[in-house]
PDB file of C-alpha atoms and ligand atoms in Angstrom:
ATOM      1  CA  UNK A   1     200.454  29.160 149.744  1.00 38.00           C
ATOM      2  CA  UNK A   2     201.694  27.922 153.133  1.00 38.00           C
ATOM      3  CA  UNK A   3     199.394  25.747 155.204  1.00 40.00           C
ATOM      4  CA  UNK A   4     200.462  27.587 158.346  1.00 50.00           C
ATOM      5  CA  UNK A   5     201.396  31.140 159.007  1.00 81.00           C
ATOM      6  CA  UNK A   6     198.521  32.791 157.178  1.00 95.00           C
ATOM      7  CA  UNK A   7     197.461  36.233 158.379  1.00 98.00           C
ATOM      8  CA  UNK A   8     193.770  37.060 158.117  1.00 98.00           C
ATOM      9  CA  UNK A   9     192.754  40.692 158.619  1.00 98.00           C
ATOM     10  CA  UNK A  10     189.118  41.663 159.125  1.00 98.00           C
ATOM     11  CA  UNK A  11     188.395  45.326 158.477  1.00 98.00           C
ATOM     12  CA  UNK A  12     185.322  47.441 159.183  1.00 96.00           C
ATOM     13  CA  UNK A  13     184.189  51.042 158.921  1.00 93.00           C
ATOM     14  CA  UNK A  14     186.812  52.217 161.424  1.00 93.00           C
ATOM     15  CA  UNK A  15     189.622  51.772 158.919  1.00 95.00           C
ATOM     16  CA  UNK A  16     187.964  54.001 156.299  1.00 93.00           C
ATOM     17  CA  UNK A  17     186.679  56.706 158.643  1.00 90.00           C
ATOM     18  CA  UNK A  18     190.032  58.509 158.642  1.00 91.00           C
ATOM     19  CA  UNK A  19     189.853  58.710 154.843  1.00 91.00           C
ATOM     20  CA  UNK A  20     186.826  60.962 155.285  1.00 86.00           C
ATOM     21  CA  UNK A  21     184.222  58.463 154.159  1.00 82.00           C
ATOM     22  CA  UNK A  22     180.783  58.689 155.776  1.00 77.00           C
ATOM     23  CA  UNK A  23     180.200  55.542 157.796  1.00 79.00           C
ATOM     24  CA  UNK A  24     176.934  53.665 158.057  1.00 81.00           C
ATOM     25  CA  UNK A  25     176.550  52.796 161.741  1.00 80.00           C
ATOM     26  CA  UNK A  26     178.063  55.710 163.662  1.00 78.00           C
ATOM     27  CA  UNK A  27     175.663  57.969 165.615  1.00 79.00           C
ATOM     28  CA  UNK A  28     176.112  60.564 162.823  1.00 80.00           C
ATOM     29  CA  UNK A  29     176.362  57.901 160.117  1.00 84.00           C
ATOM     30  CA  UNK A  30     174.197  57.144 157.116  1.00 87.00           C
ATOM     31  CA  UNK A  31     171.786  54.869 158.988  1.00 85.00           C
ATOM     32  CA  UNK A  32     170.976  57.746 161.332  1.00 85.00           C
ATOM     33  CA  UNK A  33     169.560  59.659 158.356  1.00 88.00           C
ATOM     34  CA  UNK A  34     168.184  56.995 156.022  1.00 89.00           C
ATOM     35  CA  UNK A  35     166.034  54.041 156.989  1.00 92.00           C
ATOM     36  CA  UNK A  36     167.642  50.695 156.190  1.00 91.00           C
ATOM     37  CA  UNK A  37     164.271  49.245 155.201  1.00 92.00           C
ATOM     38  CA  UNK A  38     163.822  52.009 152.601  1.00 93.00           C
ATOM     39  CA  UNK A  39     167.094  51.503 150.708  1.00 94.00           C
ATOM     40  CA  UNK A  40     169.038  48.433 151.780  1.00 95.00           C
ATOM     41  CA  UNK A  41     166.799  45.379 151.577  1.00 96.00           C
ATOM     42  CA  UNK A  42     165.644  43.205 148.654  1.00 96.00           C
ATOM     43  CA  UNK A  43     162.088  44.299 149.481  1.00 97.00           C
ATOM     44  CA  UNK A  44     163.023  47.980 149.150  1.00 97.00           C
ATOM     45  CA  UNK A  45     164.558  47.291 145.732  1.00 96.00           C
ATOM     46  CA  UNK A  46     161.453  45.406 144.582  1.00 96.00           C
ATOM     47  CA  UNK A  47     159.221  48.241 145.787  1.00 97.00           C
ATOM     48  CA  UNK A  48     161.202  51.254 144.598  1.00 96.00           C
ATOM     49  CA  UNK A  49     164.292  50.373 142.532  1.00 95.00           C
ATOM     50  CA  UNK A  50     164.840  54.004 141.491  1.00 94.00           C
ATOM     51  CA  UNK A  51     165.147  55.157 145.085  1.00 95.00           C
ATOM     52  CA  UNK A  52     167.501  52.322 146.005  1.00 96.00           C
ATOM     53  CA  UNK A  53     169.702  52.922 142.936  1.00 96.00           C
ATOM     54  CA  UNK A  54     169.779  56.664 143.725  1.00 95.00           C
ATOM     55  CA  UNK A  55     170.966  55.934 147.251  1.00 95.00           C
ATOM     56  CA  UNK A  56     173.836  53.726 146.044  1.00 96.00           C
ATOM     57  CA  UNK A  57     174.606  56.038 143.120  1.00 96.00           C
ATOM     58  CA  UNK A  58     175.161  58.789 145.691  1.00 93.00           C
ATOM     59  CA  UNK A  59     177.442  56.562 147.788  1.00 92.00           C
ATOM     60  CA  UNK A  60     179.418  55.562 144.670  1.00 94.00           C
ATOM     61  CA  UNK A  61     179.667  59.205 143.569  1.00 92.00           C
ATOM     62  CA  UNK A  62     180.999  60.209 146.993  1.00 88.00           C
ATOM     63  CA  UNK A  63     183.749  57.617 146.672  1.00 87.00           C
ATOM     64  CA  UNK A  64     184.635  58.989 143.226  1.00 84.00           C
ATOM     65  CA  UNK A  65     183.981  62.717 143.453  1.00 78.00           C
ATOM     66  CA  UNK A  66     185.375  63.443 146.895  1.00 77.00           C
ATOM     67  CA  UNK A  67     188.582  61.784 145.708  1.00 78.00           C
ATOM     68  CA  UNK A  68     188.581  59.640 148.834  1.00 86.00           C
ATOM     69  CA  UNK A  69     192.082  58.238 149.252  1.00 93.00           C
ATOM     70  CA  UNK A  70     193.399  55.235 151.173  1.00 96.00           C
ATOM     71  CA  UNK A  71     195.028  56.184 154.469  1.00 97.00           C
ATOM     72  CA  UNK A  72     198.115  54.954 156.308  1.00 98.00           C
ATOM     73  CA  UNK A  73     196.233  51.910 157.631  1.00 98.00           C
ATOM     74  CA  UNK A  74     195.160  50.718 154.160  1.00 98.00           C
ATOM     75  CA  UNK A  75     198.670  51.365 152.843  1.00 98.00           C
ATOM     76  CA  UNK A  76     200.253  49.404 155.700  1.00 98.00           C
ATOM     77  CA  UNK A  77     198.074  46.354 154.939  1.00 98.00           C
ATOM     78  CA  UNK A  78     199.081  46.521 151.276  1.00 98.00           C
ATOM     79  CA  UNK A  79     202.721  46.634 152.385  1.00 98.00           C
ATOM     80  CA  UNK A  80     202.110  43.593 154.589  1.00 97.00           C
ATOM     81  CA  UNK A  81     200.724  41.612 151.651  1.00 97.00           C
ATOM     82  CA  UNK A  82     203.678  42.614 149.495  1.00 97.00           C
ATOM     83  CA  UNK A  83     206.484  41.988 152.003  1.00 96.00           C
ATOM     84  CA  UNK A  84     205.226  39.188 154.287  1.00 95.00           C
ATOM     85  CA  UNK A  85     206.618  35.713 153.566  1.00 92.00           C
ATOM     86  CA  UNK A  86     203.261  33.949 154.045  1.00 94.00           C
ATOM     87  CA  UNK A  87     199.692  34.426 152.933  1.00 96.00           C
ATOM     88  CA  UNK A  88     197.904  37.665 153.818  1.00 98.00           C
ATOM     89  CA  UNK A  89     194.165  37.933 153.246  1.00 98.00           C
ATOM     90  CA  UNK A  90     192.037  41.008 153.899  1.00 98.00           C
ATOM     91  CA  UNK A  91     188.373  40.285 154.584  1.00 98.00           C
ATOM     92  CA  UNK A  92     186.492  43.564 154.576  1.00 98.00           C
ATOM     93  CA  UNK A  93     182.981  44.524 155.606  1.00 96.00           C
ATOM     94  CA  UNK A  94     183.461  47.799 153.741  1.00 96.00           C
ATOM     95  CA  UNK A  95     181.944  48.447 150.327  1.00 96.00           C
ATOM     96  CA  UNK A  96     184.523  51.103 149.433  1.00 95.00           C
ATOM     97  CA  UNK A  97     187.552  50.266 147.275  1.00 94.00           C
ATOM     98  CA  UNK A  98     190.243  51.747 149.488  1.00 95.00           C
ATOM     99  CA  UNK A  99     192.109  48.478 150.099  1.00 97.00           C
ATOM    100  CA  UNK A 100     192.468  47.981 146.346  1.00 96.00           C
ATOM    101  CA  UNK A 101     193.414  51.638 145.864  1.00 95.00           C
ATOM    102  CA  UNK A 102     196.175  51.133 148.431  1.00 97.00           C
ATOM    103  CA  UNK A 103     197.517  48.157 146.488  1.00 98.00           C
ATOM    104  CA  UNK A 104     196.058  45.141 148.301  1.00 98.00           C
ATOM    105  CA  UNK A 105     195.165  42.334 145.894  1.00 98.00           C
ATOM    106  CA  UNK A 106     193.934  39.542 148.194  1.00 98.00           C
ATOM    107  CA  UNK A 107     190.735  41.245 149.355  1.00 98.00           C
ATOM    108  CA  UNK A 108     187.363  39.603 149.931  1.00 98.00           C
ATOM    109  CA  UNK A 109     184.428  42.015 150.097  1.00 98.00           C
ATOM    110  CA  UNK A 110     181.983  40.072 152.227  1.00 98.00           C
ATOM    111  CA  UNK A 111     179.356  42.814 151.919  1.00 97.00           C
ATOM    112  CA  UNK A 112     180.052  43.511 148.249  1.00 98.00           C
ATOM    113  CA  UNK A 113     181.503  46.563 146.539  1.00 97.00           C
ATOM    114  CA  UNK A 114     180.007  49.914 145.567  1.00 95.00           C
ATOM    115  CA  UNK A 115     182.061  50.064 142.374  1.00 94.00           C
ATOM    116  CA  UNK A 116     180.453  46.887 141.003  1.00 97.00           C
ATOM    117  CA  UNK A 117     177.125  46.098 139.375  1.00 98.00           C
ATOM    118  CA  UNK A 118     175.510  42.662 139.488  1.00 98.00           C
ATOM    119  CA  UNK A 119     173.207  41.468 136.716  1.00 98.00           C
ATOM    120  CA  UNK A 120     169.881  39.963 137.752  1.00 97.00           C
ATOM    121  CA  UNK A 121     169.568  38.317 134.315  1.00 98.00           C
ATOM    122  CA  UNK A 122     172.921  36.499 134.028  1.00 98.00           C
ATOM    123  CA  UNK A 123     174.604  36.931 137.464  1.00 97.00           C
ATOM    124  CA  UNK A 124     177.673  38.597 135.922  1.00 98.00           C
ATOM    125  CA  UNK A 125     179.464  41.099 138.146  1.00 97.00           C
ATOM    126  CA  UNK A 126     180.939  44.111 136.339  1.00 97.00           C
ATOM    127  CA  UNK A 127     183.122  46.985 137.429  1.00 96.00           C
ATOM    128  CA  UNK A 128     180.839  50.054 137.662  1.00 96.00           C
ATOM    129  CA  UNK A 129     182.127  53.538 138.503  1.00 93.00           C
ATOM    130  CA  UNK A 130     179.193  55.697 137.384  1.00 95.00           C
ATOM    131  CA  UNK A 131     175.488  55.701 138.164  1.00 97.00           C
ATOM    132  CA  UNK A 132     173.331  52.621 137.610  1.00 97.00           C
ATOM    133  CA  UNK A 133     170.284  53.900 135.708  1.00 94.00           C
ATOM    134  CA  UNK A 134     167.111  52.057 134.659  1.00 89.00           C
ATOM    135  CA  UNK A 135     168.505  51.904 131.106  1.00 93.00           C
ATOM    136  CA  UNK A 136     172.006  50.730 132.115  1.00 96.00           C
ATOM    137  CA  UNK A 137     172.751  47.401 130.461  1.00 97.00           C
ATOM    138  CA  UNK A 138     174.892  44.520 131.635  1.00 98.00           C
ATOM    139  CA  UNK A 139     178.188  44.400 129.682  1.00 98.00           C
ATOM    140  CA  UNK A 140     178.008  40.603 129.679  1.00 98.00           C
ATOM    141  CA  UNK A 141     174.470  39.954 128.383  1.00 98.00           C
ATOM    142  CA  UNK A 142     173.116  43.335 127.251  1.00 98.00           C
ATOM    143  CA  UNK A 143     170.025  43.197 129.462  1.00 98.00           C
ATOM    144  CA  UNK A 144     169.024  46.229 131.564  1.00 97.00           C
ATOM    145  CA  UNK A 145     168.775  44.384 134.875  1.00 96.00           C
ATOM    146  CA  UNK A 146     171.558  45.714 137.071  1.00 97.00           C
ATOM    147  CA  UNK A 147     171.669  46.172 140.824  1.00 97.00           C
ATOM    148  CA  UNK A 148     174.456  47.391 143.093  1.00 97.00           C
ATOM    149  CA  UNK A 149     176.698  44.450 143.985  1.00 98.00           C
ATOM    150  CA  UNK A 150     176.255  45.052 147.687  1.00 97.00           C
ATOM    151  CA  UNK A 151     174.817  42.653 150.235  1.00 97.00           C
ATOM    152  CA  UNK A 152     171.518  43.951 151.546  1.00 96.00           C
ATOM    153  CA  UNK A 153     170.013  43.236 154.933  1.00 93.00           C
ATOM    154  CA  UNK A 154     168.489  39.789 154.814  1.00 93.00           C
ATOM    155  CA  UNK A 155     170.936  38.554 152.149  1.00 96.00           C
ATOM    156  CA  UNK A 156     173.843  36.131 152.577  1.00 95.00           C
ATOM    157  CA  UNK A 157     177.314  37.702 152.770  1.00 97.00           C
ATOM    158  CA  UNK A 158     179.699  36.796 149.938  1.00 97.00           C
ATOM    159  CA  UNK A 159     182.750  34.484 150.039  1.00 98.00           C
ATOM    160  CA  UNK A 160     181.837  32.725 153.280  1.00 97.00           C
ATOM    161  CA  UNK A 161     183.392  29.382 152.229  1.00 98.00           C
ATOM    162  CA  UNK A 162     186.711  31.033 151.348  1.00 98.00           C
ATOM    163  CA  UNK A 163     186.657  33.073 154.557  1.00 98.00           C
ATOM    164  CA  UNK A 164     185.984  30.055 156.765  1.00 97.00           C
ATOM    165  CA  UNK A 165     188.782  28.125 155.051  1.00 97.00           C
ATOM    166  CA  UNK A 166     191.195  31.022 155.629  1.00 97.00           C
ATOM    167  CA  UNK A 167     190.191  31.287 159.295  1.00 97.00           C
ATOM    168  CA  UNK A 168     190.821  27.549 159.688  1.00 95.00           C
ATOM    169  CA  UNK A 169     194.440  27.872 158.517  1.00 94.00           C
ATOM    170  CA  UNK A 170     195.415  31.266 159.912  1.00 95.00           C
ATOM    171  CA  UNK A 171     198.114  31.793 162.532  1.00 97.00           C
ATOM    172  CA  UNK A 172     197.282  35.439 163.101  1.00 98.00           C
ATOM    173  CA  UNK A 173     193.824  37.003 163.080  1.00 98.00           C
ATOM    174  CA  UNK A 174     193.475  40.763 163.410  1.00 98.00           C
ATOM    175  CA  UNK A 175     190.264  42.784 163.470  1.00 98.00           C
ATOM    176  CA  UNK A 176     190.520  46.484 162.617  1.00 98.00           C
ATOM    177  CA  UNK A 177     187.825  49.114 163.104  1.00 96.00           C
ATOM    178  CA  UNK A 178     184.913  46.736 163.547  1.00 94.00           C
ATOM    179  CA  UNK A 179     182.086  47.156 166.037  1.00 89.00           C
ATOM    180  CA  UNK A 180     181.835  43.439 166.760  1.00 91.00           C
ATOM    181  CA  UNK A 181     178.071  43.784 166.391  1.00 88.00           C
ATOM    182  CA  UNK A 182     177.500  42.717 162.782  1.00 88.00           C
ATOM    183  CA  UNK A 183     177.323  38.975 162.176  1.00 89.00           C
ATOM    184  CA  UNK A 184     178.704  36.790 160.735  1.00 93.00           C
ATOM    185  CA  UNK A 185     181.915  38.881 160.878  1.00 94.00           C
ATOM    186  CA  UNK A 186     181.593  39.395 164.631  1.00 94.00           C
ATOM    187  CA  UNK A 187     181.733  35.619 165.052  1.00 95.00           C
ATOM    188  CA  UNK A 188     185.029  35.117 163.196  1.00 97.00           C
ATOM    189  CA  UNK A 189     186.938  35.516 166.466  1.00 97.00           C
ATOM    190  CA  UNK A 190     185.137  32.434 167.810  1.00 96.00           C
ATOM    191  CA  UNK A 191     186.521  30.369 164.927  1.00 96.00           C
ATOM    192  CA  UNK A 192     190.146  31.204 165.785  1.00 97.00           C
ATOM    193  CA  UNK A 193     190.225  31.839 169.536  1.00 95.00           C
ATOM    194  CA  UNK A 194     192.766  29.635 171.312  1.00 93.00           C
ATOM    195  CA  UNK A 195     194.275  28.535 167.986  1.00 94.00           C
ATOM    196  CA  UNK A 196     195.653  31.685 166.371  1.00 96.00           C
ATOM    197  CA  UNK A 197     197.183  34.836 167.776  1.00 97.00           C
ATOM    198  CA  UNK A 198     194.366  37.368 167.902  1.00 98.00           C
ATOM    199  CA  UNK A 199     194.703  41.150 167.939  1.00 98.00           C
ATOM    200  CA  UNK A 200     191.983  43.766 167.840  1.00 98.00           C
ATOM    201  CA  UNK A 201     192.694  47.361 166.802  1.00 98.00           C
ATOM    202  CA  UNK A 202     189.857  49.728 167.591  1.00 96.00           C
ATOM    203  CA  UNK A 203     189.094  53.255 168.764  1.00 93.00           C
ATOM    204  CA  UNK A 204     186.767  52.055 171.494  1.00 91.00           C
ATOM    205  CA  UNK A 205     186.125  48.646 173.058  1.00 91.00           C
ATOM    206  CA  UNK A 206     183.985  46.518 170.752  1.00 93.00           C
ATOM    207  CA  UNK A 207     181.307  43.987 171.620  1.00 92.00           C
ATOM    208  CA  UNK A 208     183.834  41.155 171.212  1.00 95.00           C
ATOM    209  CA  UNK A 209     187.007  42.781 172.649  1.00 96.00           C
ATOM    210  CA  UNK A 210     187.169  40.389 175.651  1.00 96.00           C
ATOM    211  CA  UNK A 211     187.676  37.432 173.287  1.00 97.00           C
ATOM    212  CA  UNK A 212     190.928  38.762 171.773  1.00 97.00           C
ATOM    213  CA  UNK A 213     194.418  37.974 173.118  1.00 97.00           C
ATOM    214  CA  UNK A 214     195.325  41.611 172.735  1.00 97.00           C
ATOM    215  CA  UNK A 215     193.363  44.848 172.183  1.00 98.00           C
ATOM    216  CA  UNK A 216     195.049  48.010 170.973  1.00 98.00           C
ATOM    217  CA  UNK A 217     193.120  51.264 171.220  1.00 97.00           C
ATOM    218  CA  UNK A 218     193.805  54.188 168.918  1.00 96.00           C
ATOM    219  CA  UNK A 219     193.266  55.494 165.391  1.00 96.00           C
ATOM    220  CA  UNK A 220     193.800  52.814 162.734  1.00 97.00           C
ATOM    221  CA  UNK A 221     196.333  55.062 160.988  1.00 97.00           C
ATOM    222  CA  UNK A 222     198.548  54.691 164.082  1.00 98.00           C
ATOM    223  CA  UNK A 223     197.856  51.160 165.340  1.00 98.00           C
ATOM    224  CA  UNK A 224     197.869  49.367 161.986  1.00 98.00           C
ATOM    225  CA  UNK A 225     201.241  50.580 160.631  1.00 98.00           C
ATOM    226  CA  UNK A 226     202.816  49.688 164.004  1.00 98.00           C
ATOM    227  CA  UNK A 227     201.256  46.212 163.903  1.00 98.00           C
ATOM    228  CA  UNK A 228     202.474  45.641 160.345  1.00 98.00           C
ATOM    229  CA  UNK A 229     205.983  46.741 161.313  1.00 97.00           C
ATOM    230  CA  UNK A 230     205.958  44.078 164.046  1.00 96.00           C
ATOM    231  CA  UNK A 231     204.811  41.310 161.707  1.00 95.00           C
ATOM    232  CA  UNK A 232     207.491  42.224 159.174  1.00 95.00           C
ATOM    233  CA  UNK A 233     210.302  42.495 161.727  1.00 91.00           C
TER     234      UNK A 233
HETATM  235 ZN1  LIG B 301     173.886  40.142 132.416  1.00 82.42          ZN
END
């Protein structure tokens, strides 16, 4: 792994929207219909685990049953990882598995993954494609104590040490389809500004657009393949 030349890509809901996945924060998104404090906090899970599991079971089922496919932007990032001479790391705020489905391998899910279950008894994380039911047992320890492996409001995002280390060595930082309103991800630009080349790809100006060297407006399926072509040229 080269010390210099690393490319770090931060992705948010905007990259998955064109795959037809319901987003969380858009005006017509999931948080417009469901209260965060009812389904996406540790307190909600303690109060009503069945309701919280049902909410995430439905999200996981949508990913599976609607046959949601990676789009041209996900595929371009997988191509970048495969063909670029240096390190490429995708840091995603998304809980879908579309980067992996496109072929990316170096992916850090800072907000967790829908298709994983975490065990409250032994901390094991297991691949989980179906529903998590009260009787579902952990494949590692056999105890029925599973929760969705997603980061709830009030919890620490995952992989922060690895992400900060990658930001410290990156030469290029690109943010794709993020609102710039959700921390800590929105603060990543501050860690690289003035030191790495920074590019934002977004449909509309984000809260942190002024901090980037370059902002490209348009659908991710157009801007991202073009950006990858440039990096590979
Ligand atoms: Zn376990």
